[in-house]
Short mmCIF file of N, CA and C in Angstrom, two decimals:
data_model
loop_
_atom_site.label_atom_id
_atom_site.label_comp_id
_atom_site.label_asym_id
_atom_site.label_seq_id
_atom_site.Cartn_x
_atom_site.Cartn_y
_atom_site.Cartn_z
N MET A 1 204.62 59.38 35.81
CA MET A 1 203.30 59.01 35.40
C MET A 1 202.30 60.08 35.86
N ALA A 2 201.41 60.52 34.97
CA ALA A 2 200.43 61.54 35.29
C ALA A 2 199.35 60.96 36.21
N GLU A 3 198.91 61.78 37.15
CA GLU A 3 197.86 61.35 38.07
C GLU A 3 196.52 61.39 37.35
N PHE A 4 195.73 60.31 37.49
CA PHE A 4 194.40 60.26 36.88
C PHE A 4 193.44 61.05 37.76
N ARG A 5 192.63 61.90 37.13
CA ARG A 5 191.65 62.69 37.87
C ARG A 5 190.29 62.56 37.21
N ARG A 6 189.30 62.30 38.00
CA ARG A 6 187.93 62.26 37.52
C ARG A 6 187.41 63.69 37.46
N LYS A 7 186.75 64.04 36.38
CA LYS A 7 186.18 65.38 36.23
C LYS A 7 184.81 65.42 36.92
N THR A 8 184.60 66.45 37.74
CA THR A 8 183.30 66.65 38.38
C THR A 8 182.52 67.65 37.54
N ILE A 9 181.29 67.26 37.19
CA ILE A 9 180.46 68.03 36.28
C ILE A 9 179.16 68.42 36.97
N GLY A 10 178.81 69.69 36.90
CA GLY A 10 177.51 70.18 37.38
C GLY A 10 176.59 70.38 36.20
N ILE A 11 175.41 69.79 36.24
CA ILE A 11 174.47 69.85 35.11
C ILE A 11 173.15 70.45 35.58
N ALA A 12 172.69 71.46 34.85
CA ALA A 12 171.42 72.14 35.15
C ALA A 12 170.30 71.52 34.32
N VAL A 13 169.41 70.82 34.98
CA VAL A 13 168.23 70.27 34.33
C VAL A 13 167.14 71.31 34.57
N VAL A 14 167.02 72.24 33.61
CA VAL A 14 166.17 73.42 33.79
C VAL A 14 164.75 73.12 33.33
N GLU A 15 163.81 73.22 34.27
CA GLU A 15 162.40 72.97 33.98
C GLU A 15 161.63 74.29 33.99
N HIS A 16 160.75 74.44 32.99
CA HIS A 16 159.85 75.60 32.94
C HIS A 16 158.56 75.15 32.25
N GLN A 17 157.47 75.20 32.98
CA GLN A 17 156.15 74.83 32.47
C GLN A 17 156.14 73.44 31.84
N GLY A 18 156.77 72.48 32.49
CA GLY A 18 156.76 71.10 32.03
C GLY A 18 157.72 70.79 30.90
N CYS A 19 158.55 71.75 30.52
CA CYS A 19 159.54 71.54 29.46
C CYS A 19 160.94 71.71 30.05
N TYR A 20 161.91 71.11 29.36
CA TYR A 20 163.29 71.12 29.82
C TYR A 20 164.19 71.72 28.75
N LEU A 21 165.23 72.42 29.20
CA LEU A 21 166.17 73.10 28.31
C LEU A 21 167.21 72.10 27.80
N VAL A 22 167.26 71.94 26.48
CA VAL A 22 168.12 70.94 25.85
C VAL A 22 168.87 71.57 24.68
N GLY A 23 170.14 71.20 24.53
CA GLY A 23 170.96 71.62 23.39
C GLY A 23 171.56 70.40 22.72
N ILE A 24 172.19 70.62 21.58
CA ILE A 24 172.87 69.56 20.85
C ILE A 24 174.36 69.91 20.83
N ARG A 25 175.20 68.94 21.21
CA ARG A 25 176.65 69.18 21.26
C ARG A 25 177.17 69.43 19.84
N PRO A 26 178.00 70.44 19.68
CA PRO A 26 178.46 70.85 18.35
C PRO A 26 179.51 69.90 17.76
N PRO A 27 179.67 69.95 16.43
CA PRO A 27 180.73 69.17 15.79
C PRO A 27 182.08 69.51 16.41
N GLY A 28 182.91 68.49 16.59
CA GLY A 28 184.24 68.70 17.16
C GLY A 28 184.28 68.54 18.68
N ALA A 29 183.12 68.63 19.33
CA ALA A 29 183.06 68.44 20.79
C ALA A 29 183.00 66.95 21.08
N SER A 30 183.37 66.57 22.30
CA SER A 30 183.17 65.17 22.68
C SER A 30 181.66 64.92 22.67
N LEU A 31 181.26 63.75 22.20
CA LEU A 31 179.86 63.37 22.07
C LEU A 31 179.10 64.32 21.14
N ALA A 32 179.76 64.78 20.09
CA ALA A 32 179.13 65.68 19.11
C ALA A 32 177.86 65.05 18.57
N GLY A 33 176.82 65.88 18.42
CA GLY A 33 175.55 65.42 17.88
C GLY A 33 174.60 64.88 18.93
N PHE A 34 175.09 64.64 20.15
CA PHE A 34 174.22 64.16 21.22
C PHE A 34 173.58 65.36 21.91
N ALA A 35 172.40 65.13 22.48
CA ALA A 35 171.71 66.16 23.25
C ALA A 35 172.38 66.31 24.61
N GLU A 36 172.19 67.47 25.21
CA GLU A 36 172.75 67.75 26.53
C GLU A 36 171.90 68.76 27.26
N PHE A 37 171.96 68.68 28.58
CA PHE A 37 171.44 69.74 29.43
C PHE A 37 172.61 70.69 29.66
N PRO A 38 172.36 71.98 29.93
CA PRO A 38 173.49 72.89 30.18
C PRO A 38 174.32 72.41 31.37
N GLY A 39 175.61 72.54 31.27
CA GLY A 39 176.47 72.15 32.37
C GLY A 39 177.92 72.06 31.95
N GLY A 40 178.77 71.78 32.92
CA GLY A 40 180.19 71.66 32.62
C GLY A 40 181.01 71.41 33.86
N LYS A 41 182.32 71.39 33.64
CA LYS A 41 183.28 71.06 34.69
C LYS A 41 183.29 72.10 35.80
N CYS A 42 183.48 71.61 37.02
CA CYS A 42 183.65 72.49 38.17
C CYS A 42 185.01 73.16 38.09
N GLU A 43 185.04 74.44 38.40
CA GLU A 43 186.30 75.15 38.50
C GLU A 43 186.92 74.85 39.86
N GLN A 44 188.18 75.18 40.03
CA GLN A 44 188.90 74.96 41.28
C GLN A 44 188.09 75.49 42.46
N GLY A 45 187.76 74.63 43.42
CA GLY A 45 187.04 75.04 44.62
C GLY A 45 185.55 75.26 44.45
N GLU A 46 185.00 75.02 43.27
CA GLU A 46 183.58 75.25 43.00
C GLU A 46 182.78 73.97 43.25
N ASP A 47 181.64 74.10 43.89
CA ASP A 47 180.79 72.92 44.10
C ASP A 47 179.95 72.68 42.84
N PRO A 48 179.47 71.44 42.64
CA PRO A 48 178.74 71.11 41.41
C PRO A 48 177.46 71.92 41.19
N ALA A 49 176.74 72.27 42.26
CA ALA A 49 175.52 73.06 42.10
C ALA A 49 175.85 74.46 41.54
N SER A 50 176.90 75.07 42.06
CA SER A 50 177.33 76.38 41.56
C SER A 50 177.80 76.28 40.12
N ALA A 51 178.51 75.20 39.79
CA ALA A 51 178.97 74.99 38.41
C ALA A 51 177.79 74.85 37.46
N ALA A 52 176.75 74.13 37.89
CA ALA A 52 175.56 73.96 37.05
C ALA A 52 174.92 75.31 36.73
N ALA A 53 174.75 76.16 37.75
CA ALA A 53 174.14 77.48 37.55
C ALA A 53 175.03 78.37 36.67
N ARG A 54 176.35 78.35 36.96
CA ARG A 54 177.28 79.18 36.18
C ARG A 54 177.31 78.74 34.72
N GLU A 55 177.43 77.44 34.49
CA GLU A 55 177.49 76.93 33.12
C GLU A 55 176.20 77.21 32.36
N CYS A 56 175.06 77.11 33.05
CA CYS A 56 173.79 77.41 32.39
C CYS A 56 173.76 78.86 31.91
N LEU A 57 174.19 79.76 32.76
CA LEU A 57 174.25 81.18 32.38
C LEU A 57 175.21 81.38 31.21
N GLU A 58 176.40 80.77 31.27
CA GLU A 58 177.38 80.93 30.20
C GLU A 58 176.89 80.34 28.88
N GLU A 59 176.23 79.18 28.94
CA GLU A 59 175.84 78.48 27.72
C GLU A 59 174.53 78.97 27.12
N THR A 60 173.60 79.44 27.98
CA THR A 60 172.26 79.79 27.49
C THR A 60 171.86 81.24 27.73
N GLY A 61 172.60 81.94 28.59
CA GLY A 61 172.22 83.30 28.96
C GLY A 61 171.09 83.33 29.98
N LEU A 62 170.70 82.17 30.49
CA LEU A 62 169.58 82.06 31.42
C LEU A 62 170.09 81.86 32.85
N ARG A 63 169.65 82.75 33.75
CA ARG A 63 170.00 82.61 35.17
C ARG A 63 169.00 81.67 35.81
N VAL A 64 169.52 80.72 36.62
CA VAL A 64 168.64 79.73 37.23
C VAL A 64 168.86 79.64 38.73
N LYS A 65 167.84 79.10 39.39
CA LYS A 65 167.91 78.76 40.81
C LYS A 65 168.03 77.25 40.89
N VAL A 66 169.03 76.76 41.59
CA VAL A 66 169.19 75.32 41.80
C VAL A 66 168.25 74.91 42.92
N LEU A 67 167.37 73.93 42.63
CA LEU A 67 166.37 73.50 43.60
C LEU A 67 166.78 72.25 44.37
N GLU A 68 167.28 71.24 43.65
CA GLU A 68 167.63 69.99 44.32
C GLU A 68 168.51 69.13 43.43
N LEU A 69 169.26 68.26 44.07
CA LEU A 69 170.05 67.27 43.35
C LEU A 69 169.09 66.16 42.92
N LEU A 70 168.95 65.96 41.61
CA LEU A 70 168.10 64.89 41.09
C LEU A 70 168.79 63.54 41.20
N THR A 71 170.03 63.50 40.76
CA THR A 71 170.81 62.26 40.81
C THR A 71 172.27 62.58 40.59
N ARG A 72 173.09 61.64 41.02
CA ARG A 72 174.54 61.74 40.80
C ARG A 72 174.97 60.44 40.16
N ARG A 73 175.86 60.53 39.19
CA ARG A 73 176.24 59.34 38.45
C ARG A 73 177.72 59.38 38.11
N LEU A 74 178.44 58.32 38.46
CA LEU A 74 179.82 58.15 38.01
C LEU A 74 179.74 57.39 36.70
N TYR A 75 180.46 57.87 35.69
CA TYR A 75 180.37 57.23 34.38
C TYR A 75 181.74 57.23 33.71
N GLU A 76 182.03 56.12 33.05
CA GLU A 76 183.30 55.98 32.33
C GLU A 76 183.05 56.13 30.83
N TYR A 77 183.60 57.17 30.25
CA TYR A 77 183.60 57.34 28.80
C TYR A 77 184.96 56.89 28.28
N ALA A 78 185.06 56.72 26.98
CA ALA A 78 186.34 56.33 26.38
C ALA A 78 187.41 57.39 26.67
N TYR A 79 187.01 58.64 26.78
CA TYR A 79 187.97 59.72 26.99
C TYR A 79 188.25 60.02 28.46
N GLY A 80 187.51 59.38 29.39
CA GLY A 80 187.79 59.61 30.80
C GLY A 80 186.58 59.37 31.68
N SER A 81 186.81 59.52 32.95
CA SER A 81 185.81 59.28 33.97
C SER A 81 185.18 60.61 34.40
N VAL A 82 183.86 60.60 34.59
CA VAL A 82 183.16 61.82 35.01
C VAL A 82 182.26 61.52 36.20
N ASP A 83 182.13 62.50 37.06
CA ASP A 83 181.23 62.45 38.21
C ASP A 83 180.14 63.47 37.93
N LEU A 84 178.99 62.99 37.45
CA LEU A 84 177.92 63.85 36.97
C LEU A 84 176.92 64.14 38.08
N HIS A 85 176.65 65.42 38.31
CA HIS A 85 175.68 65.87 39.31
C HIS A 85 174.56 66.58 38.55
N PHE A 86 173.38 65.98 38.49
CA PHE A 86 172.23 66.54 37.78
C PHE A 86 171.34 67.28 38.77
N TYR A 87 171.17 68.60 38.57
CA TYR A 87 170.37 69.42 39.47
C TYR A 87 169.12 69.93 38.79
N LEU A 88 167.97 69.78 39.46
CA LEU A 88 166.75 70.40 38.98
C LEU A 88 166.87 71.89 39.23
N CYS A 89 166.61 72.67 38.21
CA CYS A 89 166.71 74.13 38.30
C CYS A 89 165.46 74.77 37.68
N HIS A 90 165.17 75.99 38.13
CA HIS A 90 164.11 76.79 37.52
C HIS A 90 164.71 78.14 37.10
N PRO A 91 164.21 78.71 36.01
CA PRO A 91 164.70 80.03 35.60
C PRO A 91 164.36 81.08 36.66
N LEU A 92 165.25 82.04 36.87
CA LEU A 92 164.98 83.13 37.81
C LEU A 92 164.02 84.15 37.21
N GLU A 93 164.05 84.27 35.88
CA GLU A 93 163.11 85.13 35.17
C GLU A 93 162.39 84.26 34.16
N ALA A 94 161.11 84.53 33.94
CA ALA A 94 160.35 83.75 32.96
C ALA A 94 160.95 83.96 31.57
N PRO A 95 161.32 82.88 30.90
CA PRO A 95 161.86 83.01 29.54
C PRO A 95 160.80 83.55 28.59
N THR A 96 161.25 84.32 27.63
CA THR A 96 160.34 84.85 26.61
C THR A 96 160.77 84.33 25.25
N ALA A 97 159.92 84.49 24.27
CA ALA A 97 160.24 84.05 22.90
C ALA A 97 161.45 84.80 22.37
N GLU A 98 161.68 86.00 22.86
CA GLU A 98 162.80 86.82 22.39
C GLU A 98 164.12 86.43 23.03
N HIS A 99 164.07 85.63 24.09
CA HIS A 99 165.29 85.24 24.80
C HIS A 99 166.12 84.31 23.92
N ASP A 100 167.34 84.73 23.60
CA ASP A 100 168.26 83.92 22.80
C ASP A 100 168.91 82.90 23.71
N LEU A 101 168.60 81.61 23.51
CA LEU A 101 169.12 80.54 24.35
C LEU A 101 170.39 79.92 23.75
N HIS A 102 170.98 80.57 22.75
CA HIS A 102 172.25 80.14 22.17
C HIS A 102 172.22 78.68 21.69
N GLY A 103 171.15 78.32 20.98
CA GLY A 103 171.05 76.98 20.41
C GLY A 103 170.33 75.98 21.29
N PHE A 104 170.06 76.33 22.53
CA PHE A 104 169.26 75.46 23.39
C PHE A 104 167.79 75.72 23.10
N ARG A 105 166.94 74.73 23.42
CA ARG A 105 165.50 74.87 23.17
C ARG A 105 164.74 74.14 24.27
N TRP A 106 163.46 74.48 24.41
CA TRP A 106 162.60 73.84 25.40
C TRP A 106 161.97 72.60 24.78
N GLU A 107 162.06 71.47 25.50
CA GLU A 107 161.50 70.20 25.05
C GLU A 107 160.57 69.65 26.13
N ALA A 108 159.41 69.18 25.71
CA ALA A 108 158.48 68.54 26.65
C ALA A 108 159.09 67.25 27.18
N VAL A 109 158.76 66.90 28.41
CA VAL A 109 159.31 65.69 29.01
C VAL A 109 158.98 64.46 28.15
N ALA A 110 157.82 64.45 27.53
CA ALA A 110 157.41 63.30 26.70
C ALA A 110 158.30 63.12 25.47
N SER A 111 158.97 64.17 25.03
CA SER A 111 159.80 64.07 23.83
C SER A 111 161.28 63.79 24.14
N LEU A 112 161.67 63.83 25.41
CA LEU A 112 163.08 63.68 25.74
C LEU A 112 163.66 62.34 25.29
N ARG A 113 162.89 61.26 25.38
CA ARG A 113 163.39 59.93 25.00
C ARG A 113 163.58 59.78 23.50
N SER A 114 162.95 60.66 22.71
CA SER A 114 163.12 60.58 21.26
C SER A 114 164.36 61.35 20.79
N ILE A 115 165.04 62.00 21.72
CA ILE A 115 166.24 62.77 21.43
C ILE A 115 167.45 61.92 21.83
N LYS A 116 168.51 61.97 21.07
CA LYS A 116 169.70 61.14 21.33
C LYS A 116 170.58 61.78 22.41
N PHE A 117 170.43 61.29 23.65
CA PHE A 117 171.26 61.70 24.78
C PHE A 117 172.35 60.66 24.99
N PRO A 118 173.47 61.03 25.61
CA PRO A 118 174.48 60.04 25.99
C PRO A 118 173.90 59.04 27.00
N ASP A 119 174.44 57.85 27.02
CA ASP A 119 173.98 56.80 27.94
C ASP A 119 174.00 57.25 29.39
N ALA A 120 174.94 58.08 29.77
CA ALA A 120 175.05 58.54 31.15
C ALA A 120 173.82 59.33 31.59
N ASN A 121 173.04 59.85 30.64
CA ASN A 121 171.87 60.66 30.97
C ASN A 121 170.59 59.84 31.13
N VAL A 122 170.61 58.57 30.75
CA VAL A 122 169.39 57.76 30.77
C VAL A 122 168.71 57.75 32.15
N PRO A 123 169.43 57.57 33.25
CA PRO A 123 168.75 57.57 34.56
C PRO A 123 168.01 58.87 34.87
N VAL A 124 168.56 60.00 34.48
CA VAL A 124 167.88 61.27 34.76
C VAL A 124 166.65 61.42 33.86
N LEU A 125 166.71 60.93 32.63
CA LEU A 125 165.53 60.96 31.75
C LEU A 125 164.41 60.11 32.34
N GLU A 126 164.76 58.94 32.85
CA GLU A 126 163.77 58.07 33.49
C GLU A 126 163.17 58.74 34.72
N LEU A 127 164.00 59.40 35.50
CA LEU A 127 163.53 60.10 36.69
C LEU A 127 162.57 61.23 36.33
N LEU A 128 162.88 61.99 35.28
CA LEU A 128 162.00 63.08 34.85
C LEU A 128 160.65 62.53 34.39
N GLU A 129 160.67 61.40 33.70
CA GLU A 129 159.42 60.77 33.26
C GLU A 129 158.59 60.31 34.47
N GLN A 130 159.25 59.72 35.45
CA GLN A 130 158.56 59.24 36.66
C GLN A 130 157.93 60.41 37.40
N ARG A 131 158.67 61.50 37.52
CA ARG A 131 158.15 62.68 38.21
C ARG A 131 156.97 63.26 37.47
N ALA A 132 157.02 63.26 36.13
CA ALA A 132 155.91 63.80 35.33
C ALA A 132 154.66 62.93 35.52
N ARG A 133 154.84 61.61 35.53
CA ARG A 133 153.69 60.71 35.73
C ARG A 133 153.09 60.90 37.12
N ALA A 134 153.93 61.14 38.10
CA ALA A 134 153.47 61.29 39.48
C ALA A 134 152.65 62.57 39.68
N THR A 135 152.89 63.57 38.84
CA THR A 135 152.17 64.86 39.00
C THR A 135 151.03 65.02 38.02
N THR A 136 150.87 64.06 37.09
CA THR A 136 149.79 64.14 36.11
C THR A 136 148.56 63.43 36.67
N PRO A 137 147.41 64.15 36.72
CA PRO A 137 146.19 63.52 37.27
C PRO A 137 145.66 62.41 36.39
#
């Protein structure tokens, strides 16, 4: 019998000037058509924060600084169990209009709820909204 293993995922919630970096999962991928923050599975011996930064660079070409763990969530999908680590990150260099984000785009926090994210992301969306309200005069 094969041993069941939960996948540990590092996710970069990249904020720049009140907007967040969001992509749409491609056809054929698990959760195709759903929105996502850059991120992916931890490699052997890699911690989730390092995975979040590495995956962000691989997926978007954007180097980021991991600032803090926003939330951690264990979630059961039909295809398996995941241990999601959502990290607030900032770009190391200011993004420009010429920067090719490989299909990712900047979305205002107010528009995140109108985008179809997987259920596992709902708590982090709520947290981002709460943080935005707390900093808005």
